[in-house]
PDB file of C-alpha atoms in Angstrom:
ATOM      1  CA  UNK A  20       8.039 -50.863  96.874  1.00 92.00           C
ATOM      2  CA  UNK A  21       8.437 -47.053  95.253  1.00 95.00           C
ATOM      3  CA  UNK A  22       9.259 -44.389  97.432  1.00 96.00           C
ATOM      4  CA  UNK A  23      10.005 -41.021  95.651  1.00 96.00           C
ATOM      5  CA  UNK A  24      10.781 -38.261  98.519  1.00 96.00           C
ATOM      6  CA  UNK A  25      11.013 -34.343  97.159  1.00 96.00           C
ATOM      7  CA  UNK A  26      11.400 -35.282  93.912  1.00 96.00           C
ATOM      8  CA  UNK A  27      11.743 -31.606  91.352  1.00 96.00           C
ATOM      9  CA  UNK A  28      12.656 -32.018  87.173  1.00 96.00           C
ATOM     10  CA  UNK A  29      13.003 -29.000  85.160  1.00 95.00           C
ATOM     11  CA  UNK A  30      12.779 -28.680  81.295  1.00 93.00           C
ATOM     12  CA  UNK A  31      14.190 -25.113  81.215  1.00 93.00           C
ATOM     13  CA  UNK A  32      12.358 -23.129  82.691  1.00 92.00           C
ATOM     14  CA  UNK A  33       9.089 -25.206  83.130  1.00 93.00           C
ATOM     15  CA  UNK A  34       8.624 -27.071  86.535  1.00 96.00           C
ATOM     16  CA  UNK A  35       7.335 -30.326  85.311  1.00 96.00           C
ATOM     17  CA  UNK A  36       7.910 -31.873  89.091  1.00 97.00           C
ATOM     18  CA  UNK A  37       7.211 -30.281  91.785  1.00 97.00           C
ATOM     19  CA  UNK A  38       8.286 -31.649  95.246  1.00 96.00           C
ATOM     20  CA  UNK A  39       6.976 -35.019  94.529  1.00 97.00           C
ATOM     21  CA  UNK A  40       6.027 -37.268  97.680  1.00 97.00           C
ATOM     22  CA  UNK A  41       4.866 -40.842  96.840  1.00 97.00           C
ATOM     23  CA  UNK A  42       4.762 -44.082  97.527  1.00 97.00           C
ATOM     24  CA  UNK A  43       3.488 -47.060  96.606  1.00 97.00           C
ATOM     25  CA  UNK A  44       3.245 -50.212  98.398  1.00 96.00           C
ATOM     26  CA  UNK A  45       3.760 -53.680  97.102  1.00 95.00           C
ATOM     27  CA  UNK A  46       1.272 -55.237  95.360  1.00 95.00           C
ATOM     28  CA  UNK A  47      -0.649 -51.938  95.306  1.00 97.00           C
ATOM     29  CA  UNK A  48      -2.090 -50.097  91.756  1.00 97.00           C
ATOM     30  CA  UNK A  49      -1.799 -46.548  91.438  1.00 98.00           C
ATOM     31  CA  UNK A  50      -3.355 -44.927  88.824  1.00 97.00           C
ATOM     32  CA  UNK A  51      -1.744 -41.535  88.121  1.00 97.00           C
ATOM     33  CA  UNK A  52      -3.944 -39.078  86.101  1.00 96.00           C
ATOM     34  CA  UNK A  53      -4.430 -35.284  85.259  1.00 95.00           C
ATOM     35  CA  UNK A  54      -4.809 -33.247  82.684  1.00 92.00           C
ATOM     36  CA  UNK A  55      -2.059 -33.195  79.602  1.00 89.00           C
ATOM     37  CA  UNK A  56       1.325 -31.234  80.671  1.00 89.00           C
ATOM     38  CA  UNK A  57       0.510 -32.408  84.294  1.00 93.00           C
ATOM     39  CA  UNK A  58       3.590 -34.582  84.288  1.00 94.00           C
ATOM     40  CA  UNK A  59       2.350 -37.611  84.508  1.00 95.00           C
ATOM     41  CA  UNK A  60       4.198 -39.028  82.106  1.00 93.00           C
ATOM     42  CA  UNK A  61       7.839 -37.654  83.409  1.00 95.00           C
ATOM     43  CA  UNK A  62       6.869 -38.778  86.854  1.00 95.00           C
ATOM     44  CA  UNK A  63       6.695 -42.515  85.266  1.00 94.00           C
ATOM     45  CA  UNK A  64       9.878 -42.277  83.286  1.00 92.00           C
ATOM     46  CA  UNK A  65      11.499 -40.450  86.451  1.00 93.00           C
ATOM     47  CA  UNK A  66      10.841 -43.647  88.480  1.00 92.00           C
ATOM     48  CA  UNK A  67      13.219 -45.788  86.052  1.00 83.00           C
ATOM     49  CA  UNK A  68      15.681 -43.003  85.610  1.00 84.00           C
ATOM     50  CA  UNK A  69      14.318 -42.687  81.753  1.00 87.00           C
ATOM     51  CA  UNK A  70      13.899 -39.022  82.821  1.00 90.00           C
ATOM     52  CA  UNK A  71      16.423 -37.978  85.237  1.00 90.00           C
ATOM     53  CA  UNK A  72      15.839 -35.828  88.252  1.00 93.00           C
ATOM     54  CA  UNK A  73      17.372 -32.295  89.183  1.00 94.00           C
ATOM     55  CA  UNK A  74      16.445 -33.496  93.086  1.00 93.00           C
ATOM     56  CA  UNK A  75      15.088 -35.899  95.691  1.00 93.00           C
ATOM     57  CA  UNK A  76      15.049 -39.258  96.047  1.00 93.00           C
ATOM     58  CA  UNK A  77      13.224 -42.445  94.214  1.00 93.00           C
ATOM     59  CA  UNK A  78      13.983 -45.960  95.898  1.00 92.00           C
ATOM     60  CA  UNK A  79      12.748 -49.219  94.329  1.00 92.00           C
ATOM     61  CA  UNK A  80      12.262 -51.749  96.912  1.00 91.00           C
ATOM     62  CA  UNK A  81      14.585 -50.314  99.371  1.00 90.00           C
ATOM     63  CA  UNK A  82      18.088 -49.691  97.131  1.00 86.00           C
ATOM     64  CA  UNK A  83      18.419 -45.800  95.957  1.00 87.00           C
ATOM     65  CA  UNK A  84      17.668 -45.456  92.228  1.00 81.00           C
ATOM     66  CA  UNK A  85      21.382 -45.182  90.908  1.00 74.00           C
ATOM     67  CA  UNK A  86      22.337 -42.198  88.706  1.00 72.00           C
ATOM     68  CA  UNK A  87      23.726 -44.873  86.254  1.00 72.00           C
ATOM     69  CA  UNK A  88      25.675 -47.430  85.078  1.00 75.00           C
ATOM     70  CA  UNK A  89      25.737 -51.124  85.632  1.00 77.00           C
ATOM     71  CA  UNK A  90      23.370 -51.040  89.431  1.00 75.00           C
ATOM     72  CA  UNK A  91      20.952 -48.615  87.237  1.00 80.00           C
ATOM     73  CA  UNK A  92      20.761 -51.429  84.743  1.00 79.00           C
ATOM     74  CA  UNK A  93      20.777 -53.912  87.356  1.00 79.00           C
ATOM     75  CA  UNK A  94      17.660 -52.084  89.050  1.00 78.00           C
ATOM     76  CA  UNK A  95      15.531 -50.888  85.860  1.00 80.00           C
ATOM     77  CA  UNK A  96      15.549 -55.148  85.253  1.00 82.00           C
ATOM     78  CA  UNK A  97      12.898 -55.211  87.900  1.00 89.00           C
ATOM     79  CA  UNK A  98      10.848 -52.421  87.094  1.00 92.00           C
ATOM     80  CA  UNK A  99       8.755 -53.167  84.048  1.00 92.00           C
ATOM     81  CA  UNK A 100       8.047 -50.220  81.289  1.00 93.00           C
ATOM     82  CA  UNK A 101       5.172 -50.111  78.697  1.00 94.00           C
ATOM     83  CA  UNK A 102       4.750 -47.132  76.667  1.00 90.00           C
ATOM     84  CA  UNK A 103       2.027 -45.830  74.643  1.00 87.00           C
ATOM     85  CA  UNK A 104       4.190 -47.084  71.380  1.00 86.00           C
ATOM     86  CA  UNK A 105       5.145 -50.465  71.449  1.00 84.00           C
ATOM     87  CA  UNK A 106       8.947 -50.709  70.916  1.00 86.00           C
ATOM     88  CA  UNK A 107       8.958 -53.657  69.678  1.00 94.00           C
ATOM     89  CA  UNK A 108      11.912 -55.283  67.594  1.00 94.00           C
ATOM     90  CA  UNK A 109      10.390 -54.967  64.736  1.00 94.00           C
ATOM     91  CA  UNK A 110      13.233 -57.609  62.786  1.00 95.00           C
ATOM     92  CA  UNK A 111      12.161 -60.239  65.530  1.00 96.00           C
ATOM     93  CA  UNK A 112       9.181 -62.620  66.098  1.00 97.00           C
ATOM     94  CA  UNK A 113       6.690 -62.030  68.809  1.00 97.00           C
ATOM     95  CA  UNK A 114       8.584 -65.050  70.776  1.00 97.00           C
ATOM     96  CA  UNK A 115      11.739 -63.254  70.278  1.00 97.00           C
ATOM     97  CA  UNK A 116      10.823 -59.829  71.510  1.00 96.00           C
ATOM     98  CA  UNK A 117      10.108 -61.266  74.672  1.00 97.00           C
ATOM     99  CA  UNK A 118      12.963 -63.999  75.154  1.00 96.00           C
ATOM    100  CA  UNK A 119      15.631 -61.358  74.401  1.00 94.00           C
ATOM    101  CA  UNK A 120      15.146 -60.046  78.502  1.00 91.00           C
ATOM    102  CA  UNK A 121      15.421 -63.569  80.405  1.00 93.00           C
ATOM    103  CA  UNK A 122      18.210 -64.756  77.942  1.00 93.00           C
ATOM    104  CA  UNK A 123      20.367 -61.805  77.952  1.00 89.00           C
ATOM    105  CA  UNK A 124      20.207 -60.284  81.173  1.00 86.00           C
ATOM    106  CA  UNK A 125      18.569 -62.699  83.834  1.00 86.00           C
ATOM    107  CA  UNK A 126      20.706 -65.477  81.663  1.00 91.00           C
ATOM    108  CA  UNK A 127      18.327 -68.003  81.301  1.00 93.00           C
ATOM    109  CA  UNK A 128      18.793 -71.133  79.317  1.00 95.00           C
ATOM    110  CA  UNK A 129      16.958 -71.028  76.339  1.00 96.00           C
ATOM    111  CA  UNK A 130      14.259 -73.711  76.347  1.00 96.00           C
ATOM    112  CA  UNK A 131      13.609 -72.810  79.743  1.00 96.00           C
ATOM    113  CA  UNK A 132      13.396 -68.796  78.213  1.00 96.00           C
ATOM    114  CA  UNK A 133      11.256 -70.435  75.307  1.00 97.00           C
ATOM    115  CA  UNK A 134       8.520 -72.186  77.394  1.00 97.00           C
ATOM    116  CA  UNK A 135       8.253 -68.919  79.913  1.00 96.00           C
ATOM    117  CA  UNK A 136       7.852 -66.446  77.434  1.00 97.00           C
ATOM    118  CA  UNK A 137       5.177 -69.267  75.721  1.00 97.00           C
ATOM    119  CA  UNK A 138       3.028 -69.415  78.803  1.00 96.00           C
ATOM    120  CA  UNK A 139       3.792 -65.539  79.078  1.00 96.00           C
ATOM    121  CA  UNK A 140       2.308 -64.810  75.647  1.00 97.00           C
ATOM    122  CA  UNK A 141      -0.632 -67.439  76.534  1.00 96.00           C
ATOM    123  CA  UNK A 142      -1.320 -65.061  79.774  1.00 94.00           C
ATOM    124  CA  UNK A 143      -1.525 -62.462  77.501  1.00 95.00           C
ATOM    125  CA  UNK A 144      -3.714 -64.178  75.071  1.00 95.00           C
ATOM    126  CA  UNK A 145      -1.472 -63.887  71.889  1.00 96.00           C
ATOM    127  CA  UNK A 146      -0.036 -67.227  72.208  1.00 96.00           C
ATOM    128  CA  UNK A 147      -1.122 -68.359  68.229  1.00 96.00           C
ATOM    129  CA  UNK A 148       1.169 -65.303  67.064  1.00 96.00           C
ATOM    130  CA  UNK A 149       4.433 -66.566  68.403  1.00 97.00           C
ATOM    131  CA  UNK A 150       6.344 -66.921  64.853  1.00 97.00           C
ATOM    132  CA  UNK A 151       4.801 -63.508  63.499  1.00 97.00           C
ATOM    133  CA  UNK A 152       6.292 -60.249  63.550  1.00 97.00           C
ATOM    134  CA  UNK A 153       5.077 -57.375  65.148  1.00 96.00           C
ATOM    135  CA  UNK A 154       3.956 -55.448  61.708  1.00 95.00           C
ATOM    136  CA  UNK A 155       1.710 -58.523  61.120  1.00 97.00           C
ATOM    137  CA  UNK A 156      -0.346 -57.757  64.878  1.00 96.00           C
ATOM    138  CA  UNK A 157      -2.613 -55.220  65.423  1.00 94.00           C
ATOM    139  CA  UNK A 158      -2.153 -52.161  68.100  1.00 94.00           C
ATOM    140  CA  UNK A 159      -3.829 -53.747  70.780  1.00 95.00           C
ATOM    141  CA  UNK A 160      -1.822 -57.655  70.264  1.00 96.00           C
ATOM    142  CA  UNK A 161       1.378 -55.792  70.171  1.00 95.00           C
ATOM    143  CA  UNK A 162       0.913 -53.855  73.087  1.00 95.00           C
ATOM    144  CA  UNK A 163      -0.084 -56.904  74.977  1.00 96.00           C
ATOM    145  CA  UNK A 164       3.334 -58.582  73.968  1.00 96.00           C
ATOM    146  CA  UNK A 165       4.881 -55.754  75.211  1.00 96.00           C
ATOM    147  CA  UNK A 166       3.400 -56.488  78.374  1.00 96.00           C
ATOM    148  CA  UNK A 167       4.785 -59.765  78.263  1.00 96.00           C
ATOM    149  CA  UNK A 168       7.980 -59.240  77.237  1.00 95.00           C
ATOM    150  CA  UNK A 169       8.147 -56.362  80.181  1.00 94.00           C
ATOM    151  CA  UNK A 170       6.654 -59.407  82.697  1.00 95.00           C
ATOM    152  CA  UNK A 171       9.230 -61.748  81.305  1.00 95.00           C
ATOM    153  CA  UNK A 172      12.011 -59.683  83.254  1.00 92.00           C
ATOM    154  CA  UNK A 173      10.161 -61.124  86.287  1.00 92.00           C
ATOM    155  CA  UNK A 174       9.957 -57.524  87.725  1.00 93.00           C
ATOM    156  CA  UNK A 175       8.918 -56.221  91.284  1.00 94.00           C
ATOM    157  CA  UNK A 176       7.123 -53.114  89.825  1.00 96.00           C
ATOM    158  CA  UNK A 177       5.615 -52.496  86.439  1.00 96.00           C
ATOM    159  CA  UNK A 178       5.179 -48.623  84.950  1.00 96.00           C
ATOM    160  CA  UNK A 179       2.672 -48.320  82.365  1.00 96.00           C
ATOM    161  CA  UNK A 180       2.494 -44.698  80.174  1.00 95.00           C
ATOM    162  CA  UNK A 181      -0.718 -44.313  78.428  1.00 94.00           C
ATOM    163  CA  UNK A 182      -0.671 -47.811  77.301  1.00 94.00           C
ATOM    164  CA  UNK A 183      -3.784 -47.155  75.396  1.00 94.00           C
ATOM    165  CA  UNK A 184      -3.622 -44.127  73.986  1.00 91.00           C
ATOM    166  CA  UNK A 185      -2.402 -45.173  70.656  1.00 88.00           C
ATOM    167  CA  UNK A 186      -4.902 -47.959  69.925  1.00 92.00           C
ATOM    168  CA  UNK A 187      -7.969 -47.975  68.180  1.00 89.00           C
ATOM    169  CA  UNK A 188     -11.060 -47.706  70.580  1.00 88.00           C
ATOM    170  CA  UNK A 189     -12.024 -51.614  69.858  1.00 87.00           C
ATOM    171  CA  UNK A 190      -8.466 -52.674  71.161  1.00 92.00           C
ATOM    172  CA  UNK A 191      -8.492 -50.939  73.894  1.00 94.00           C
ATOM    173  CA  UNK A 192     -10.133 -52.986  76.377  1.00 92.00           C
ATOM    174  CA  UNK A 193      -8.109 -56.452  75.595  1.00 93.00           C
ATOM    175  CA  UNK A 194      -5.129 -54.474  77.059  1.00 94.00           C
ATOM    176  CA  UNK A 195      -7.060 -53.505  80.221  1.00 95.00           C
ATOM    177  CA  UNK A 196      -8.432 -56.413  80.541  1.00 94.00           C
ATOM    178  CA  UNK A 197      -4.561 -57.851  80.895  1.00 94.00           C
ATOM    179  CA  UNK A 198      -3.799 -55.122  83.066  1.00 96.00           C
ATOM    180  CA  UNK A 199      -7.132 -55.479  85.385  1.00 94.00           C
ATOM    181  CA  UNK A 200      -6.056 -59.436  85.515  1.00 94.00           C
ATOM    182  CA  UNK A 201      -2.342 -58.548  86.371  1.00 94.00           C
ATOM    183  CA  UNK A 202      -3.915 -55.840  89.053  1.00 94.00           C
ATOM    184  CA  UNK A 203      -5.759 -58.668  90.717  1.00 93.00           C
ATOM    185  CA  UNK A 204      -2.935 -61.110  90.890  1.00 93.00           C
ATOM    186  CA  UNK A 205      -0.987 -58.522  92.988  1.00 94.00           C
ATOM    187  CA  UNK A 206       1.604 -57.362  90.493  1.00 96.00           C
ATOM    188  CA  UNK A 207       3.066 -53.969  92.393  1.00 97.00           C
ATOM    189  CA  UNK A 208       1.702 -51.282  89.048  1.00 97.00           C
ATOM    190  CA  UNK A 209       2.073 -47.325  88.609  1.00 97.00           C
ATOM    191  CA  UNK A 210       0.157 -46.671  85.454  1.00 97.00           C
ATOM    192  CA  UNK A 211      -0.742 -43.116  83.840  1.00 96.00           C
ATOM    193  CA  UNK A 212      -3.548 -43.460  81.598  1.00 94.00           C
ATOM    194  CA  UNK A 213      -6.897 -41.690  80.581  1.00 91.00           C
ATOM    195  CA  UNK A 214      -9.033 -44.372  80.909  1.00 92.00           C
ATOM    196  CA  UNK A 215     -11.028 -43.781  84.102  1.00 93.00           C
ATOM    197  CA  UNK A 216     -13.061 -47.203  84.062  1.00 92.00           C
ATOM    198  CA  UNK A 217      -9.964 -48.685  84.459  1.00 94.00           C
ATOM    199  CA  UNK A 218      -8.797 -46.325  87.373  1.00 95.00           C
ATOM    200  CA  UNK A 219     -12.436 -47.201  88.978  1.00 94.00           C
ATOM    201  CA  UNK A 220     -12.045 -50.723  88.256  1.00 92.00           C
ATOM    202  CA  UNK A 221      -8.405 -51.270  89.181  1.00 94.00           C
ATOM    203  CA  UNK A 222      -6.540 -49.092  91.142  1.00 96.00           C
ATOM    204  CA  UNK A 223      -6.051 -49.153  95.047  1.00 97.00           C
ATOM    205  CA  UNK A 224      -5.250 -45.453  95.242  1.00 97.00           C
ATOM    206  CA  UNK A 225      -5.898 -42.537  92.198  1.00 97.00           C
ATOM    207  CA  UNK A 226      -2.848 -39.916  92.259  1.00 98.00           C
ATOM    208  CA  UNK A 227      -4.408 -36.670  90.661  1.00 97.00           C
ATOM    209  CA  UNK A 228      -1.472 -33.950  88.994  1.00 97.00           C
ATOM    210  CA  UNK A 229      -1.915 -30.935  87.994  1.00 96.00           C
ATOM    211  CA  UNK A 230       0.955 -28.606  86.894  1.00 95.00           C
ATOM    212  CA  UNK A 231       3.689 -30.587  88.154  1.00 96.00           C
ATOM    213  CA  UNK A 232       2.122 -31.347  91.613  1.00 97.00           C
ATOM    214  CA  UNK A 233       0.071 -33.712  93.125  1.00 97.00           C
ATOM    215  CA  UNK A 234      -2.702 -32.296  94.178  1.00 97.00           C
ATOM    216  CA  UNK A 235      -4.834 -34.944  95.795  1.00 97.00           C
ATOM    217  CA  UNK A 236      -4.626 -39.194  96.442  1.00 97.00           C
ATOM    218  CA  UNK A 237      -7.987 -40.858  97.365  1.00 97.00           C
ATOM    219  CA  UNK A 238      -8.886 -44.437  96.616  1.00 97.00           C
ATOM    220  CA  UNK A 239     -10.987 -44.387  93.054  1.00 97.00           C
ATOM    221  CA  UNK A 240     -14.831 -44.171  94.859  1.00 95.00           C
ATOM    222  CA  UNK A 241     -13.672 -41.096  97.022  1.00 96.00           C
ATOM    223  CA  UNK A 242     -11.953 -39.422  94.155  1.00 96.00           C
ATOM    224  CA  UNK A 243     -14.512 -39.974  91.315  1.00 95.00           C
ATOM    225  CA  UNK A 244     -17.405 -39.153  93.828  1.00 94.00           C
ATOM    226  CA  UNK A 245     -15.979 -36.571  95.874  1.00 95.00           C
ATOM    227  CA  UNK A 246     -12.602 -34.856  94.795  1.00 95.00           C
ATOM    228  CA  UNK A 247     -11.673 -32.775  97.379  1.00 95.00           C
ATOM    229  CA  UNK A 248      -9.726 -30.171  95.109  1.00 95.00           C
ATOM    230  CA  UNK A 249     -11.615 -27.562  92.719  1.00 96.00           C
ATOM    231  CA  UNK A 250      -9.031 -28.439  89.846  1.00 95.00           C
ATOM    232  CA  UNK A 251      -9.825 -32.100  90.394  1.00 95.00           C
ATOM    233  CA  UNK A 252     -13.317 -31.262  90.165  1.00 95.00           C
ATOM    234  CA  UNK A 253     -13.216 -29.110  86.806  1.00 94.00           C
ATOM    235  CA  UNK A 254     -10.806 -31.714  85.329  1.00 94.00           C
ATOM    236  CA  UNK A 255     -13.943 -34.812  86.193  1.00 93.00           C
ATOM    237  CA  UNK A 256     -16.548 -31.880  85.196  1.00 91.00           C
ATOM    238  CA  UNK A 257     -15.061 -31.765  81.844  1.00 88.00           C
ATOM    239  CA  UNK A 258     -14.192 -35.497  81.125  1.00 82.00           C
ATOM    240  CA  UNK A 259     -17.128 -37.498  82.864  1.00 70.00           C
ATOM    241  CA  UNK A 260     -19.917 -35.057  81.781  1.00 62.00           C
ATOM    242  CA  UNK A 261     -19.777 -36.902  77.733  1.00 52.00           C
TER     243      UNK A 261
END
């Protein structure tokens, strides 16, 4: 579903991709983590062209990522993007946010828009805050209607960036717990997070970065119980051990 083939980014002089070689089947959840500065995070937004690339390739179910324009718009419609904040419109109700992709670009008729993006917000568990706005929700409701209104593009591959990094440690598991359910319904996911019950839990395959590379890809029980890498190990020494 994702293929990225000798993929290098520069900011200045700092490597932040190094000759990246992935990919990711459909329906499969790779969980992408590392230490801070790894570039974890520009290897996400690389994969919808939110972070362009100096070199290499990224495909998206078979079609070249294009540089820009109206096929790059045309393509980032079916890859789905939460972030760590919520980008939300914050002028628009909850049922809004996440009409606005069907109507506008998949050109959906609206009751048909309304009554997806109701049983969207229902799979999501915030149905009852339809007619609010996002101010009135808390971290961890908003950043589960941003997971619907990303699902609401009907896409082939969701991205998720430290979707729990800004939420308060009691709202953090509701979004998981969407993602986990998502994970297990076969929704194709990349997501870069922290949380490393999750990445047990979920994932098919971790991805572990370090400086710009990837250093080593196991499935979560060889990974967490026998990293292969000494960098891997230090970087599990230092966050399992509390």
């Amino acid at each position: 579903m994702v293929v990225l083939a000798g993929v290098n980014k520069h900011f200045g002089e700092l490597h932040v991709l190094q000759d990246i070689n992935l990919t990711v089947g459909s329906g499969e959840v790779v969980v992408v983590i590392g230490p801070s500065g790894s570039g974890k995070s520009t290897l996400c937004r690389a994969i919808n062209r939110l972070e362009t690339i100096d070199n290499g390739t990224i495909q998206i179910d078979g079609t070249d990522l294009p540089a820009e324009g109206r096929p790059l718009a045309k393509l980032r419609a079916d890859v789905g993007m939460v972030f760590q904040s919520f980008n939300l419109f914050a002028h628009m109700t909850v049922l809004d946010n996440v009409m606005l992709g069907p109507l506008k670009v998949r050109k959906m008729p609206k009751a048909e828009a309304k009554k997806f993006a109701m049983e969207l917000l229902t799979r999501v568990g915030v149905e009852n805050q339809a007619d609010k706005h996002p101010a009135q929700l808390s971290g961890g409701q908003q950043q589960r209607v941003a997971i619907a209104r990303a699902l609401a593009m009907k896409p082939k591959v969701m991205l998720f960036d430290e979707p729990t990094s800004a939420l308060d440690p009691e709202m953090i598991n509701e979004v998981l717990d969407v993602m986990t359910d998502l994970a297990a319904e076969g929704m194709t996911m990349i997501v870069v997070t922290h949380e490393m019950g999750f990445a047990r839990k979920a994932a098919d395959r971790v991805v572990f970065m370090d400086e710009g590379v990837i250093v080593e890809e196991a499935t979560p029980e060889e990974f967490f119980t026998n990293p292969q890498s000494d960098r891997a190990k230090d970087f599990l020494s230092k966050i399992l051990t509390h």
